[in-house]
Amino acid sequence: MVTKLKSNIDIEIYLTQQKSLIDEYLKKIFIEGNNYIEPKELWDAVRYSLLDGGKRIRSILCLACYETVNQDKVHLNDCLTVCISIELIHSMSLIHDDLPSMDNDDLRRGRPSCHKAFGEATAILAGDAMLSLAFELIAENTKTITAPQKLELISILGRAFGFGLVPGQILDLKASTKQRSKIKIEEISRLKTAELIKASVLCGAIIGLKNKNITKKTSNESIIKNFEKFGINIGIAFQIIDDILDVTSDTKTLGKTSGKDRGQNKSTYPLIFGVEKSKKMAEDLIKNAKSNLVEIPYNTTLLSSISDFIINRIN
Ligand code: GRG
């Protein structure tokens, strides 16, 4: 049975437990593992950016999607390895996003950003190492999934980065509030944020589905398509809430500088549509995401609760 949730309190407990599980696994690899010792400055910068911070929402989604389609614990460790890859990709994107040539932010996860703590060259190189290791880990550290499955996961994450985050970041850096178009901002949010969230959802679902013996009436292809749509819908909603929080929250709660988007004349949802309309857009996307879940022939209450958390989050 998929994890049972009876109330909002349960989802908070679930998210905390899963975050601890992922944090422990990250520490096991990057603190206890003996591959990450010299040069010390590089691995210290990686550990600084990767450990002790972040909601781990992408990894939590990956694990939850796996758990939704497959209760078999056999592939859980491989799924956790993929979560580490996802966190490496996500954290490196935050390091590079904070660089002076990009968003130029001094604060991340409540601490000086990586380039402020370690210098720009080390921050760039730490990011480069993290991105490459994300793929190396799937190739080397997964034990129960097949070689074609490893390739599929590597391909999904590589595509999300090369055809998602990077083009999304380029468009984001060029877009200003003068370019007020719903289509344009939706494309930027899909690329820079939703594609990695979609990839995280897909990785979990694929590890779970491809390692099941039972043949369901609905084909795996159709189930995967619905996971894909679900990932994009919650991913864009996640970015809208991120934009809203930049306007409505404070630096302490966010752990990053609030009000930056307005200062940089950024093209964001609340700066274009206002907070209320943006909130409504996010809610509509979550409704769409839940209708995607209805098409998935498994118990999706856990994923539905995570979707609600995404629009109700405060940081
Ligand atoms: C490496 C060549 C190269 C490019 C990197 C910088 C970049 C391309 C992409 C960045 C895209 C980006 C920063 C998107 C923002 C996504 C987002 C909402 C991040 C915040 O995610 P949370 O709230 O953060 O999950 P935590 O801290 O909780 O992990």
mmCIF file of C-alpha atoms and ligand atoms in Angstrom:
data_model
loop_
_atom_site.group_PDB
_atom_site.id
_atom_site.type_symbol
_atom_site.label_atom_id
_atom_site.label_comp_id
_atom_site.label_asym_id
_atom_site.label_seq_id
_atom_site.Cartn_x
_atom_site.Cartn_y
_atom_site.Cartn_z
ATOM 1 C CA MET A 1 0.000 0.000 0.000
ATOM 2 C CA VAL A 2 1.108 3.502 -0.752
ATOM 3 C CA THR A 3 1.952 5.589 2.347
ATOM 4 C CA LYS A 4 -1.331 6.436 4.100
ATOM 5 C CA LEU A 5 -1.953 10.102 4.863
ATOM 6 C CA LYS A 6 -4.877 11.160 6.984
ATOM 7 C CA SER A 7 -4.325 14.896 7.267
ATOM 8 C CA ASN A 8 -2.102 17.878 6.454
ATOM 9 C CA ILE A 9 -0.052 17.054 9.553
ATOM 10 C CA ASP A 10 0.686 13.636 8.072
ATOM 11 C CA ILE A 11 2.078 15.139 4.865
ATOM 12 C CA GLU A 12 4.376 17.389 6.910
ATOM 13 C CA ILE A 13 5.639 14.369 8.861
ATOM 14 C CA TYR A 14 6.070 12.433 5.608
ATOM 15 C CA LEU A 15 8.040 15.275 3.981
ATOM 16 C CA THR A 16 10.297 15.609 7.056
ATOM 17 C CA GLN A 17 10.956 11.850 7.161
ATOM 18 C CA GLN A 18 11.744 11.642 3.447
ATOM 19 C CA LYS A 19 13.996 14.714 3.630
ATOM 20 C CA SER A 20 15.948 13.049 6.486
ATOM 21 C CA LEU A 21 16.264 9.853 4.468
ATOM 22 C CA ILE A 22 17.701 11.767 1.494
ATOM 23 C CA ASP A 23 19.961 13.905 3.712
ATOM 24 C CA GLU A 24 21.355 10.789 5.421
ATOM 25 C CA TYR A 25 22.068 9.165 2.050
ATOM 26 C CA LEU A 26 23.773 12.323 0.772
ATOM 27 C CA LYS A 27 25.969 12.410 3.885
ATOM 28 C CA LYS A 28 26.788 8.715 3.566
ATOM 29 C CA ILE A 29 28.145 9.318 0.080
ATOM 30 C CA PHE A 30 29.773 12.741 0.399
ATOM 31 C CA ILE A 31 31.063 12.582 3.997
ATOM 32 C CA GLU A 32 31.752 8.883 4.574
ATOM 33 C CA GLY A 33 32.707 8.091 0.946
ATOM 34 C CA ASN A 34 36.451 8.220 0.307
ATOM 35 C CA ASN A 35 36.229 9.583 -3.250
ATOM 36 C CA TYR A 36 35.637 13.152 -2.116
ATOM 37 C CA ILE A 37 38.742 14.100 -0.146
ATOM 38 C CA GLU A 38 41.308 15.914 -2.322
ATOM 39 C CA PRO A 39 41.438 18.696 -3.393
ATOM 40 C CA LYS A 40 39.740 19.627 -0.140
ATOM 41 C CA GLU A 41 38.505 23.045 -1.288
ATOM 42 C CA LEU A 42 36.559 21.500 -4.177
ATOM 43 C CA TRP A 43 34.766 18.865 -2.095
ATOM 44 C CA ASP A 44 34.184 21.294 0.763
ATOM 45 C CA ALA A 45 32.424 23.597 -1.711
ATOM 46 C CA VAL A 46 30.373 20.636 -3.013
ATOM 47 C CA ARG A 47 29.421 19.546 0.538
ATOM 48 C CA TYR A 48 28.625 23.146 1.524
ATOM 49 C CA SER A 49 26.160 23.496 -1.368
ATOM 50 C CA LEU A 50 24.706 20.007 -1.294
ATOM 51 C CA LEU A 51 24.287 19.089 2.371
ATOM 52 C CA ASP A 52 22.315 20.739 5.192
ATOM 53 C CA GLY A 53 19.820 22.661 3.152
ATOM 54 C CA GLY A 54 17.044 22.483 0.672
ATOM 55 C CA LYS A 55 13.567 21.035 0.883
ATOM 56 C CA ARG A 56 14.558 18.022 -1.291
ATOM 57 C CA ILE A 57 11.174 18.293 -2.999
ATOM 58 C CA ARG A 58 12.379 16.867 -6.334
ATOM 59 C CA SER A 59 13.835 13.774 -4.645
ATOM 60 C CA ILE A 60 10.770 13.392 -2.455
ATOM 61 C CA LEU A 61 8.648 13.386 -5.616
ATOM 62 C CA CYS A 62 10.929 10.804 -7.219
ATOM 63 C CA LEU A 63 10.576 8.485 -4.203
ATOM 64 C CA ALA A 64 6.826 9.121 -3.937
ATOM 65 C CA CYS A 65 6.279 8.266 -7.606
ATOM 66 C CA TYR A 66 8.283 5.065 -7.175
ATOM 67 C CA GLU A 67 6.268 4.185 -4.076
ATOM 68 C CA THR A 68 2.999 4.969 -5.861
ATOM 69 C CA VAL A 69 3.550 2.414 -8.621
ATOM 70 C CA ASN A 70 5.691 -0.136 -6.810
ATOM 71 C CA GLN A 71 5.765 -1.197 -3.170
ATOM 72 C CA ASP A 72 8.748 -3.479 -3.768
ATOM 73 C CA LYS A 73 11.693 -2.271 -1.655
ATOM 74 C CA VAL A 74 14.226 -4.043 -3.910
ATOM 75 C CA HIS A 75 14.841 -0.990 -6.104
ATOM 76 C CA LEU A 76 14.538 1.605 -3.354
ATOM 77 C CA ASN A 77 18.308 2.063 -2.967
ATOM 78 C CA ASP A 78 18.695 2.623 -6.702
ATOM 79 C CA CYS A 79 15.863 5.124 -6.528
ATOM 80 C CA LEU A 80 17.742 6.876 -3.690
ATOM 81 C CA THR A 81 20.895 6.970 -5.821
ATOM 82 C CA VAL A 82 18.895 8.698 -8.562
ATOM 83 C CA CYS A 83 17.630 11.142 -5.898
ATOM 84 C CA ILE A 84 21.260 12.004 -5.093
ATOM 85 C CA SER A 85 21.841 12.683 -8.807
ATOM 86 C CA ILE A 86 18.767 14.908 -8.883
ATOM 87 C CA GLU A 87 19.988 16.846 -5.824
ATOM 88 C CA LEU A 88 23.446 17.243 -7.412
ATOM 89 C CA ILE A 89 21.915 18.678 -10.591
ATOM 90 C CA HIS A 90 19.538 20.943 -8.682
ATOM 91 C CA SER A 91 22.178 22.218 -6.212
ATOM 92 C CA MET A 92 24.722 22.896 -8.948
ATOM 93 C CA SER A 93 22.093 24.897 -10.846
ATOM 94 C CA LEU A 94 21.609 27.023 -7.709
ATOM 95 C CA ILE A 95 25.395 27.593 -7.403
ATOM 96 C CA HIS A 96 25.565 28.776 -11.020
ATOM 97 C CA ASP A 97 22.327 30.744 -10.720
ATOM 98 C CA ASP A 98 23.822 32.776 -7.849
ATOM 99 C CA LEU A 99 26.998 33.715 -9.760
ATOM 100 C CA PRO A 100 27.648 37.415 -10.494
ATOM 101 C CA SER A 101 27.176 36.801 -14.242
ATOM 102 C CA MET A 102 23.746 35.230 -13.614
ATOM 103 C CA ASP A 103 21.351 36.256 -10.803
ATOM 104 C CA ASN A 104 24.187 37.649 -8.659
ATOM 105 C CA ASP A 105 22.881 36.571 -5.262
ATOM 106 C CA ASP A 106 24.945 36.574 -2.062
ATOM 107 C CA LEU A 107 22.578 34.388 -0.051
ATOM 108 C CA ARG A 108 21.362 30.817 -0.563
ATOM 109 C CA ARG A 109 19.631 28.471 1.888
ATOM 110 C CA GLY A 110 20.216 31.020 4.650
ATOM 111 C CA ARG A 111 24.000 31.185 4.138
ATOM 112 C CA PRO A 112 26.465 32.997 1.880
ATOM 113 C CA SER A 113 26.130 31.562 -1.630
ATOM 114 C CA CYS A 114 28.878 29.195 -2.794
ATOM 115 C CA HIS A 115 30.919 31.818 -4.693
ATOM 116 C CA LYS A 116 30.783 34.147 -1.651
ATOM 117 C CA ALA A 117 32.083 31.375 0.618
ATOM 118 C CA PHE A 118 34.644 29.771 -1.732
ATOM 119 C CA GLY A 119 35.319 32.265 -4.542
ATOM 120 C CA GLU A 120 33.935 32.297 -8.059
ATOM 121 C CA ALA A 121 36.374 29.860 -9.695
ATOM 122 C CA THR A 122 35.818 27.166 -7.043
ATOM 123 C CA ALA A 123 32.043 27.674 -7.198
ATOM 124 C CA ILE A 124 32.005 27.191 -10.997
ATOM 125 C CA LEU A 125 34.217 24.102 -10.743
ATOM 126 C CA ALA A 126 32.199 22.637 -7.853
ATOM 127 C CA GLY A 127 29.095 22.983 -10.049
ATOM 128 C CA ASP A 128 30.873 21.315 -12.984
ATOM 129 C CA ALA A 129 31.945 18.384 -10.789
ATOM 130 C CA MET A 130 28.440 17.986 -9.377
ATOM 131 C CA LEU A 131 26.807 17.900 -12.795
ATOM 132 C CA SER A 132 29.181 15.231 -14.108
ATOM 133 C CA LEU A 133 28.968 13.144 -10.940
ATOM 134 C CA ALA A 134 25.179 13.110 -11.160
ATOM 135 C CA PHE A 135 25.473 10.931 -14.262
ATOM 136 C CA GLU A 136 28.479 8.931 -13.014
ATOM 137 C CA LEU A 137 26.531 7.935 -9.878
ATOM 138 C CA ILE A 138 23.632 6.470 -11.881
ATOM 139 C CA ALA A 139 26.057 4.555 -14.089
ATOM 140 C CA GLU A 140 28.209 3.242 -11.219
ATOM 141 C CA ASN A 141 26.104 3.096 -8.058
ATOM 142 C CA THR A 142 22.804 1.578 -9.159
ATOM 143 C CA LYS A 143 22.743 -2.166 -8.522
ATOM 144 C CA THR A 144 19.328 -3.678 -9.279
ATOM 145 C CA ILE A 145 18.184 -1.869 -12.416
ATOM 146 C CA THR A 146 19.279 -2.937 -15.903
ATOM 147 C CA ALA A 147 21.816 -1.148 -18.144
ATOM 148 C CA PRO A 148 19.094 0.092 -20.571
ATOM 149 C CA GLN A 149 17.197 1.485 -17.569
ATOM 150 C CA LYS A 150 20.330 3.321 -16.376
ATOM 151 C CA LEU A 151 20.656 4.849 -19.854
ATOM 152 C CA GLU A 152 17.021 5.893 -19.843
ATOM 153 C CA LEU A 153 17.399 7.669 -16.474
ATOM 154 C CA ILE A 154 20.650 9.359 -17.567
ATOM 155 C CA SER A 155 18.951 10.468 -20.767
ATOM 156 C CA ILE A 156 15.896 11.883 -18.930
ATOM 157 C CA LEU A 157 18.049 13.918 -16.536
ATOM 158 C CA GLY A 158 20.515 15.012 -19.256
ATOM 159 C CA ARG A 159 17.633 16.233 -21.419
ATOM 160 C CA ALA A 160 16.035 18.087 -18.505
ATOM 161 C CA PHE A 161 19.293 19.940 -17.925
ATOM 162 C CA GLY A 162 20.508 20.595 -21.506
ATOM 163 C CA PHE A 163 17.119 21.273 -23.088
ATOM 164 C CA GLY A 164 15.395 22.563 -19.923
ATOM 165 C CA LEU A 165 17.350 24.389 -17.235
ATOM 166 C CA VAL A 166 20.015 25.900 -19.481
ATOM 167 C CA PRO A 167 17.707 27.309 -22.218
ATOM 168 C CA GLY A 168 15.280 28.355 -19.455
ATOM 169 C CA GLN A 169 18.051 30.263 -17.709
ATOM 170 C CA ILE A 170 19.103 31.996 -20.950
ATOM 171 C CA LEU A 171 15.513 33.102 -21.640
ATOM 172 C CA ASP A 172 15.079 34.143 -18.004
ATOM 173 C CA LEU A 173 18.221 36.288 -18.036
ATOM 174 C CA LYS A 174 17.000 38.044 -21.189
ATOM 175 C CA ALA A 175 13.358 38.483 -20.206
ATOM 176 C CA SER A 176 12.240 41.700 -18.533
ATOM 177 C CA THR A 177 8.848 42.818 -17.246
ATOM 178 C CA LYS A 178 8.403 44.705 -20.527
ATOM 179 C CA GLN A 179 7.914 41.365 -22.265
ATOM 180 C CA ARG A 180 4.534 40.731 -20.639
ATOM 181 C CA SER A 181 3.267 37.533 -22.146
ATOM 182 C CA LYS A 182 1.704 34.526 -20.442
ATOM 183 C CA ILE A 183 3.086 32.202 -23.121
ATOM 184 C CA LYS A 184 6.631 33.517 -22.696
ATOM 185 C CA ILE A 185 6.693 33.326 -18.882
ATOM 186 C CA GLU A 186 5.090 29.884 -18.933
ATOM 187 C CA GLU A 187 7.790 28.678 -21.332
ATOM 188 C CA ILE A 188 10.558 30.055 -19.081
ATOM 189 C CA SER A 189 9.018 28.447 -15.971
ATOM 190 C CA ARG A 190 8.520 25.146 -17.749
ATOM 191 C CA LEU A 191 12.123 25.057 -18.950
ATOM 192 C CA LYS A 192 14.050 26.354 -15.951
ATOM 193 C CA THR A 193 11.960 24.680 -13.232
ATOM 194 C CA ALA A 194 9.280 22.245 -14.417
ATOM 195 C CA GLU A 195 11.491 20.114 -16.677
ATOM 196 C CA LEU A 196 13.678 18.953 -13.747
ATOM 197 C CA ILE A 197 10.611 18.363 -11.584
ATOM 198 C CA LYS A 198 9.057 16.368 -14.435
ATOM 199 C CA ALA A 199 12.308 14.400 -14.826
ATOM 200 C CA SER A 200 12.306 13.594 -11.074
ATOM 201 C CA VAL A 201 8.713 12.342 -11.291
ATOM 202 C CA LEU A 202 9.514 10.286 -14.399
ATOM 203 C CA CYS A 203 12.645 8.696 -12.910
ATOM 204 C CA GLY A 204 10.705 7.420 -9.884
ATOM 205 C CA ALA A 205 7.770 6.208 -11.984
ATOM 206 C CA ILE A 206 10.013 4.490 -14.530
ATOM 207 C CA ILE A 207 12.142 2.670 -11.927
ATOM 208 C CA GLY A 208 8.914 1.472 -10.316
ATOM 209 C CA LEU A 209 6.965 0.542 -13.440
ATOM 210 C CA LYS A 210 9.739 -1.131 -15.420
ATOM 211 C CA ASN A 211 10.575 -3.389 -12.518
ATOM 212 C CA LYS A 212 7.072 -4.741 -11.992
ATOM 213 C CA ASN A 213 5.930 -8.154 -13.111
ATOM 214 C CA ILE A 214 2.219 -7.481 -13.083
ATOM 215 C CA THR A 215 0.744 -6.278 -16.379
ATOM 216 C CA LYS A 216 -1.851 -3.606 -15.731
ATOM 217 C CA LYS A 217 -4.776 -2.964 -18.072
ATOM 218 C CA THR A 218 -3.515 0.536 -18.825
ATOM 219 C CA SER A 219 -0.189 0.433 -20.670
ATOM 220 C CA ASN A 220 2.979 1.756 -19.029
ATOM 221 C CA GLU A 221 3.302 4.287 -21.885
ATOM 222 C CA SER A 222 -0.027 5.880 -21.073
ATOM 223 C CA ILE A 223 0.760 5.913 -17.324
ATOM 224 C CA ILE A 224 4.146 7.533 -17.983
ATOM 225 C CA LYS A 225 2.492 10.199 -20.200
ATOM 226 C CA ASN A 226 0.226 11.139 -17.285
ATOM 227 C CA PHE A 227 3.171 11.300 -14.871
ATOM 228 C CA GLU A 228 4.866 13.586 -17.416
ATOM 229 C CA LYS A 229 1.883 15.962 -17.560
ATOM 230 C CA PHE A 230 1.581 15.825 -13.760
ATOM 231 C CA GLY A 231 5.275 16.809 -13.415
ATOM 232 C CA ILE A 232 4.942 19.787 -15.764
ATOM 233 C CA ASN A 233 1.768 21.055 -14.070
ATOM 234 C CA ILE A 234 3.180 20.899 -10.529
ATOM 235 C CA GLY A 235 6.542 22.208 -11.803
ATOM 236 C CA ILE A 236 5.071 25.402 -13.284
ATOM 237 C CA ALA A 237 2.913 25.829 -10.156
ATOM 238 C CA PHE A 238 6.092 25.462 -8.049
ATOM 239 C CA GLN A 239 7.763 28.294 -9.999
ATOM 240 C CA ILE A 240 4.687 30.561 -9.718
ATOM 241 C CA ILE A 241 4.745 30.101 -5.920
ATOM 242 C CA ASP A 242 8.505 30.776 -5.931
ATOM 243 C CA ASP A 243 7.795 34.059 -7.771
ATOM 244 C CA ILE A 244 4.975 34.951 -5.353
ATOM 245 C CA LEU A 245 7.157 34.248 -2.300
ATOM 246 C CA ASP A 246 9.831 36.554 -3.712
ATOM 247 C CA VAL A 247 7.259 39.365 -3.443
ATOM 248 C CA THR A 248 5.366 38.393 -0.277
ATOM 249 C CA SER A 249 7.937 36.750 2.009
ATOM 250 C CA ASP A 250 11.084 37.907 3.789
ATOM 251 C CA THR A 251 14.743 37.010 3.360
ATOM 252 C CA LYS A 252 14.919 35.084 6.663
ATOM 253 C CA THR A 253 11.988 32.773 5.818
ATOM 254 C CA LEU A 254 13.156 32.247 2.234
ATOM 255 C CA GLY A 255 16.848 31.766 3.027
ATOM 256 C CA LYS A 256 17.573 33.836 -0.097
ATOM 257 C CA THR A 257 17.223 37.541 -0.857
ATOM 258 C CA SER A 258 13.530 38.468 -1.134
ATOM 259 C CA GLY A 259 12.301 41.134 -3.560
ATOM 260 C CA LYS A 260 15.139 40.420 -5.996
ATOM 261 C CA ASP A 261 12.912 39.905 -9.036
ATOM 262 C CA ARG A 262 11.478 43.421 -8.905
ATOM 263 C CA GLY A 263 14.955 44.875 -8.328
ATOM 264 C CA GLN A 264 16.232 43.074 -11.422
ATOM 265 C CA ASN A 265 13.167 43.995 -13.504
ATOM 266 C CA LYS A 266 12.524 40.261 -13.949
ATOM 267 C CA SER A 267 9.600 38.824 -15.853
ATOM 268 C CA THR A 268 7.750 36.933 -13.082
ATOM 269 C CA TYR A 269 4.111 35.945 -12.558
ATOM 270 C CA PRO A 270 3.218 38.399 -9.754
ATOM 271 C CA LEU A 271 5.058 41.282 -11.420
ATOM 272 C CA ILE A 272 3.042 40.691 -14.593
ATOM 273 C CA PHE A 273 -0.330 39.459 -13.303
ATOM 274 C CA GLY A 274 -0.374 40.471 -9.623
ATOM 275 C CA VAL A 275 -0.265 38.137 -6.607
ATOM 276 C CA GLU A 276 -3.945 37.107 -6.557
ATOM 277 C CA LYS A 277 -4.175 36.191 -10.241
ATOM 278 C CA SER A 278 -0.851 34.347 -10.013
ATOM 279 C CA LYS A 279 -2.103 32.339 -7.020
ATOM 280 C CA LYS A 280 -5.219 31.419 -9.026
ATOM 281 C CA MET A 281 -3.017 30.300 -11.947
ATOM 282 C CA ALA A 282 -1.013 28.056 -9.590
ATOM 283 C CA GLU A 283 -4.216 26.594 -8.138
ATOM 284 C CA ASP A 284 -5.533 25.845 -11.641
ATOM 285 C CA LEU A 285 -2.291 24.045 -12.487
ATOM 286 C CA ILE A 286 -2.594 21.947 -9.322
ATOM 287 C CA LYS A 287 -6.175 21.082 -10.336
ATOM 288 C CA ASN A 288 -4.854 19.965 -13.740
ATOM 289 C CA ALA A 289 -2.114 17.955 -12.008
ATOM 290 C CA LYS A 290 -4.733 16.185 -9.906
ATOM 291 C CA SER A 291 -6.732 15.357 -13.023
ATOM 292 C CA ASN A 292 -3.562 13.769 -14.449
ATOM 293 C CA LEU A 293 -3.336 11.671 -11.272
ATOM 294 C CA VAL A 294 -6.905 10.417 -11.774
ATOM 295 C CA GLU A 295 -5.712 8.782 -15.025
ATOM 296 C CA ILE A 296 -2.975 6.850 -13.194
ATOM 297 C CA PRO A 297 -4.374 3.459 -12.099
ATOM 298 C CA TYR A 298 -2.682 3.419 -8.679
ATOM 299 C CA ASN A 299 -3.392 4.993 -5.291
ATOM 300 C CA THR A 300 -2.197 8.572 -5.878
ATOM 301 C CA THR A 301 -3.318 10.201 -2.598
ATOM 302 C CA LEU A 302 0.299 10.751 -1.568
ATOM 303 C CA LEU A 303 1.086 12.616 -4.812
ATOM 304 C CA SER A 304 -2.102 14.612 -4.444
ATOM 305 C CA SER A 305 -1.043 15.701 -0.925
ATOM 306 C CA ILE A 306 2.431 16.673 -2.175
ATOM 307 C CA SER A 307 0.733 18.786 -4.885
ATOM 308 C CA ASP A 308 -1.221 20.646 -2.183
ATOM 309 C CA PHE A 309 1.995 21.237 -0.246
ATOM 310 C CA ILE A 310 3.530 22.808 -3.363
ATOM 311 C CA ILE A 311 1.000 25.636 -3.452
ATOM 312 C CA ASN A 312 0.754 26.063 0.309
ATOM 313 C CA ARG A 313 4.501 26.169 1.004
ATOM 314 C CA ILE A 314 6.046 29.195 2.716
ATOM 315 C CA ASN A 315 9.652 28.860 1.583
HETATM 316 C C1 GRG B 1 25.628 25.032 -15.495
HETATM 317 C C2 GRG B 1 25.792 25.991 -17.793
HETATM 318 C C3 GRG B 1 25.050 25.863 -16.540
HETATM 319 C C4 GRG B 1 23.850 26.475 -16.393
HETATM 320 C C5 GRG B 1 22.996 26.371 -15.213
HETATM 321 C C6 GRG B 1 21.742 28.264 -13.504
HETATM 322 C C7 GRG B 1 20.990 27.387 -14.422
HETATM 323 C C8 GRG B 1 21.665 26.854 -15.601
HETATM 324 C C9 GRG B 1 19.745 27.085 -14.216
HETATM 325 C C10 GRG B 1 19.072 27.563 -12.989
HETATM 326 C C11 GRG B 1 17.650 27.501 -13.073
HETATM 327 C C12 GRG B 1 17.059 27.849 -11.749
HETATM 328 C C13 GRG B 1 17.897 28.335 -10.635
HETATM 329 C C14 GRG B 1 15.766 27.717 -11.611
HETATM 330 C C15 GRG B 1 15.074 28.062 -10.355
HETATM 331 C C16 GRG B 1 14.382 26.851 -9.852
HETATM 332 C C17 GRG B 1 13.962 27.041 -8.424
HETATM 333 C C18 GRG B 1 12.566 27.455 -8.145
HETATM 334 C C19 GRG B 1 14.844 26.829 -7.450
HETATM 335 C C20 GRG B 1 14.531 26.796 -6.006
HETATM 336 O O1 GRG B 1 14.192 25.456 -5.715
HETATM 337 P P1 GRG B 1 13.821 24.979 -4.243
HETATM 338 O O2 GRG B 1 12.836 25.949 -3.633
HETATM 339 O O3 GRG B 1 15.219 25.143 -3.497
HETATM 340 O O4 GRG B 1 13.421 23.569 -4.309
HETATM 341 P P2 GRG B 1 15.759 24.350 -2.228
HETATM 342 O O5 GRG B 1 16.755 25.287 -1.602
HETATM 343 O O6 GRG B 1 14.607 24.036 -1.322
HETATM 344 O O7 GRG B 1 16.425 23.118 -2.771
#
